[in-house]
Coordinates of C-alpha atoms in Angstrom, one line a residue:
D14 CA -24.4 -41.5 67.1
G15 CA -24.9 -39.0 70.2
G16 CA -24.6 -41.3 72.9
L17 CA -21.2 -41.2 74.1
V18 CA -22.3 -40.3 77.8
E19 CA -24.2 -43.4 78.2
Y20 CA -21.7 -45.4 76.8
L21 CA -18.8 -44.0 79.1
E22 CA -21.2 -44.7 82.0
S23 CA -21.8 -48.3 80.8
F24 CA -18.1 -48.8 81.7
G25 CA -18.7 -47.5 85.1
I26 CA -17.0 -44.0 84.5
D27 CA -18.4 -41.6 86.9
R28 CA -20.5 -38.6 85.5
A29 CA -18.3 -36.2 87.3
V30 CA -15.2 -37.4 85.4
I31 CA -17.2 -37.4 82.1
N32 CA -18.1 -33.8 83.0
E33 CA -14.4 -32.7 83.7
S34 CA -13.5 -34.2 80.3
G35 CA -15.5 -31.5 78.6
L36 CA -17.2 -34.4 76.7
T37 CA -20.8 -33.0 78.0
N38 CA -22.7 -29.9 76.9
R39 CA -24.1 -27.2 79.3
K40 CA -27.3 -29.5 79.6
G41 CA -25.4 -32.5 80.4
G42 CA -25.8 -34.3 77.1
D43 CA -23.1 -35.2 74.7
F44 CA -20.5 -32.6 73.4
F45 CA -20.7 -34.3 70.1
P46 CA -24.0 -34.7 68.9
A47 CA -24.7 -37.5 66.4
K48 CA -23.7 -37.2 62.6
L49 CA -20.7 -35.4 63.2
F50 CA -16.9 -36.5 61.9
I51 CA -14.7 -36.9 65.1
Y52 CA -11.0 -36.9 64.9
P53 CA -8.5 -38.0 67.2
H54 CA -5.3 -35.9 67.7
Y55 CA -2.2 -37.7 68.9
V56 CA 0.9 -36.2 70.7
G57 CA 3.5 -39.0 71.6
G58 CA 1.6 -41.5 70.5
N59 CA -1.4 -40.9 73.1
V60 CA -4.8 -39.0 72.2
S61 CA -4.5 -35.5 73.2
R62 CA -7.9 -34.6 72.4
F63 CA -10.5 -35.0 69.9
T64 CA -11.9 -32.3 67.2
Q65 CA -15.2 -32.6 65.1
K66 CA -16.5 -31.5 61.7
D67 CA -19.9 -31.4 61.3
P68 CA -21.2 -31.4 57.5
L69 CA -24.7 -30.2 58.6
G70 CA -23.3 -26.8 60.0
R71 CA -25.1 -27.2 63.2
V72 CA -22.0 -27.0 65.6
Q73 CA -20.0 -24.0 65.7
F74 CA -17.8 -24.4 68.5
Q75 CA -14.7 -27.2 69.1
L76 CA -14.1 -28.6 72.5
A77 CA -12.2 -26.0 74.6
K78 CA -8.6 -25.8 74.6
K79 CA -8.5 -26.3 78.6
Y80 CA -9.3 -30.1 77.9
Y81 CA -6.2 -30.5 75.7
L82 CA -3.8 -33.2 77.2
N83 CA -0.1 -33.8 76.9
N84 CA 1.3 -30.4 77.0
T85 CA -0.1 -29.4 73.6
V86 CA 0.3 -25.9 72.7
F87 CA -0.9 -25.6 69.4
Y88 CA -3.5 -27.8 68.1
G89 CA -1.9 -30.2 65.4
Q90 CA 1.4 -29.9 66.7
Q91 CA 1.8 -33.5 66.1
T92 CA 2.4 -33.0 62.6
L93 CA 5.5 -31.0 63.2
T94 CA 7.3 -33.9 62.5
R95 CA 6.4 -33.9 58.7
V96 CA 8.6 -32.3 56.2
G97 CA 7.7 -29.4 54.2
S98 CA 6.2 -25.8 55.1
V99 CA 4.5 -25.2 58.2
V100 CA 0.8 -23.9 57.7
V101 CA -0.7 -22.0 60.8
V102 CA -4.3 -21.2 60.8
E103 CA -6.8 -19.7 63.2
G104 CA -9.3 -22.5 64.0
E105 CA -9.8 -26.3 64.0
N106 CA -12.0 -26.4 60.8
D107 CA -9.5 -24.4 58.8
W108 CA -6.9 -26.9 60.2
I109 CA -9.0 -29.9 58.9
S110 CA -9.6 -28.0 55.7
V111 CA -5.9 -27.7 55.1
L112 CA -5.2 -31.2 55.6
E113 CA -8.4 -32.6 53.7
G114 CA -7.2 -29.8 50.8
G115 CA -3.9 -32.3 50.3
H116 CA -1.4 -30.4 52.4
E117 CA 1.1 -33.0 53.6
G118 CA 3.2 -30.9 55.8
P119 CA 2.9 -29.5 59.0
V120 CA -0.3 -27.8 60.1
L121 CA -0.7 -25.7 63.3
C122 CA -4.1 -24.3 64.6
C123 CA -4.1 -21.3 67.4
N124 CA -7.5 -22.5 68.3
G125 CA -8.8 -19.0 69.5
S126 CA -6.6 -15.8 70.3
I127 CA -2.9 -16.5 70.1
S128 CA -1.1 -16.9 73.2
K129 CA 2.4 -15.7 74.7
E130 CA 2.7 -19.4 75.3
Q131 CA 2.2 -20.3 71.6
L132 CA 4.2 -17.5 70.5
D133 CA 7.3 -18.4 72.6
W134 CA 6.7 -22.1 71.4
A135 CA 6.7 -20.9 67.7
S136 CA 9.8 -19.3 68.1
T137 CA 11.7 -22.3 69.3
H138 CA 9.8 -24.9 67.5
L139 CA 9.6 -23.3 64.0
K140 CA 13.2 -21.9 64.0
D141 CA 14.5 -22.1 60.4
R142 CA 11.1 -23.6 59.1
D143 CA 9.4 -22.1 56.1
V144 CA 6.0 -20.8 57.7
I145 CA 2.7 -20.1 55.9
T146 CA -0.1 -18.3 57.7
I147 CA -3.5 -18.2 56.5
F148 CA -5.6 -16.0 58.7
D149 CA -9.0 -14.8 58.3
P150 CA -9.4 -11.2 56.9
D151 CA -10.6 -9.6 59.9
K152 CA -9.1 -7.6 63.0
A153 CA -8.2 -10.7 64.8
G154 CA -6.5 -12.2 61.6
D155 CA -4.4 -8.8 61.4
V156 CA -3.5 -9.4 64.9
Y157 CA -2.4 -12.8 64.3
R158 CA -0.4 -11.5 61.3
E159 CA 1.2 -8.7 63.4
K160 CA 2.3 -11.1 66.1
F161 CA 3.8 -13.7 63.5
D162 CA 5.5 -10.9 61.6
K163 CA 7.7 -10.0 64.7
L164 CA 8.7 -13.9 64.7
K165 CA 9.9 -14.0 60.9
S166 CA 13.7 -13.5 61.9
R167 CA 13.4 -16.9 63.6
F168 CA 12.0 -18.9 60.5
S169 CA 13.6 -19.7 57.4
S170 CA 10.6 -17.8 55.7
L171 CA 7.1 -16.2 56.5
R172 CA 4.4 -16.0 54.0
Q173 CA 1.5 -14.6 55.3
V174 CA -1.9 -15.4 53.1
K175 CA -4.7 -12.6 54.0
L176 CA -8.0 -14.1 52.4
K177 CA -9.8 -11.7 50.4
A178 CA -13.0 -10.4 52.3
E179 CA -15.5 -11.6 49.6
L180 CA -13.9 -15.3 50.2
G181 CA -13.8 -15.0 53.8
D182 CA -13.3 -18.8 54.5
I183 CA -10.2 -20.8 53.9
D184 CA -12.6 -23.7 52.1
K185 CA -13.4 -21.2 49.5
Y186 CA -9.6 -20.1 49.2
L187 CA -8.5 -23.8 48.8
K188 CA -11.1 -24.4 46.2
Q189 CA -9.8 -21.2 44.3

């Protein structure tokens, strides 16, 4: 309901701790405003972080990666225990869309520019897996595709889906 900060303070949690957690915005209010869908994400049975989906389209950014807990490298890496092709996407909303679209296998999200740490992790943890990437049809997506292409010998297979510019968004692609 947009009252998370006040709720946490009612339990005696210090405002500085709440701020350090990333749960406040620049003005000191809730990072997660009212009317969002909030998803907890688990690593090793513990909440690693939260993400949101805004059906009203007001919120553009997710909680920053620096607030990840439990040594999370890729957003959604807890899904790697699932059987099936591993889908890798750029952003958290893309991640949610793939899951809501019915993919039952693992889905990983780069959540920003892909890092060397993520590439090293993918090289090890996606070894001998079938990998499908779905990145945006822009320069950043091209860079992601190039970097994954360099890892393809580590995977069982690599299929890189480049969205058509007129679609521009994974939601539209999945609907097609």
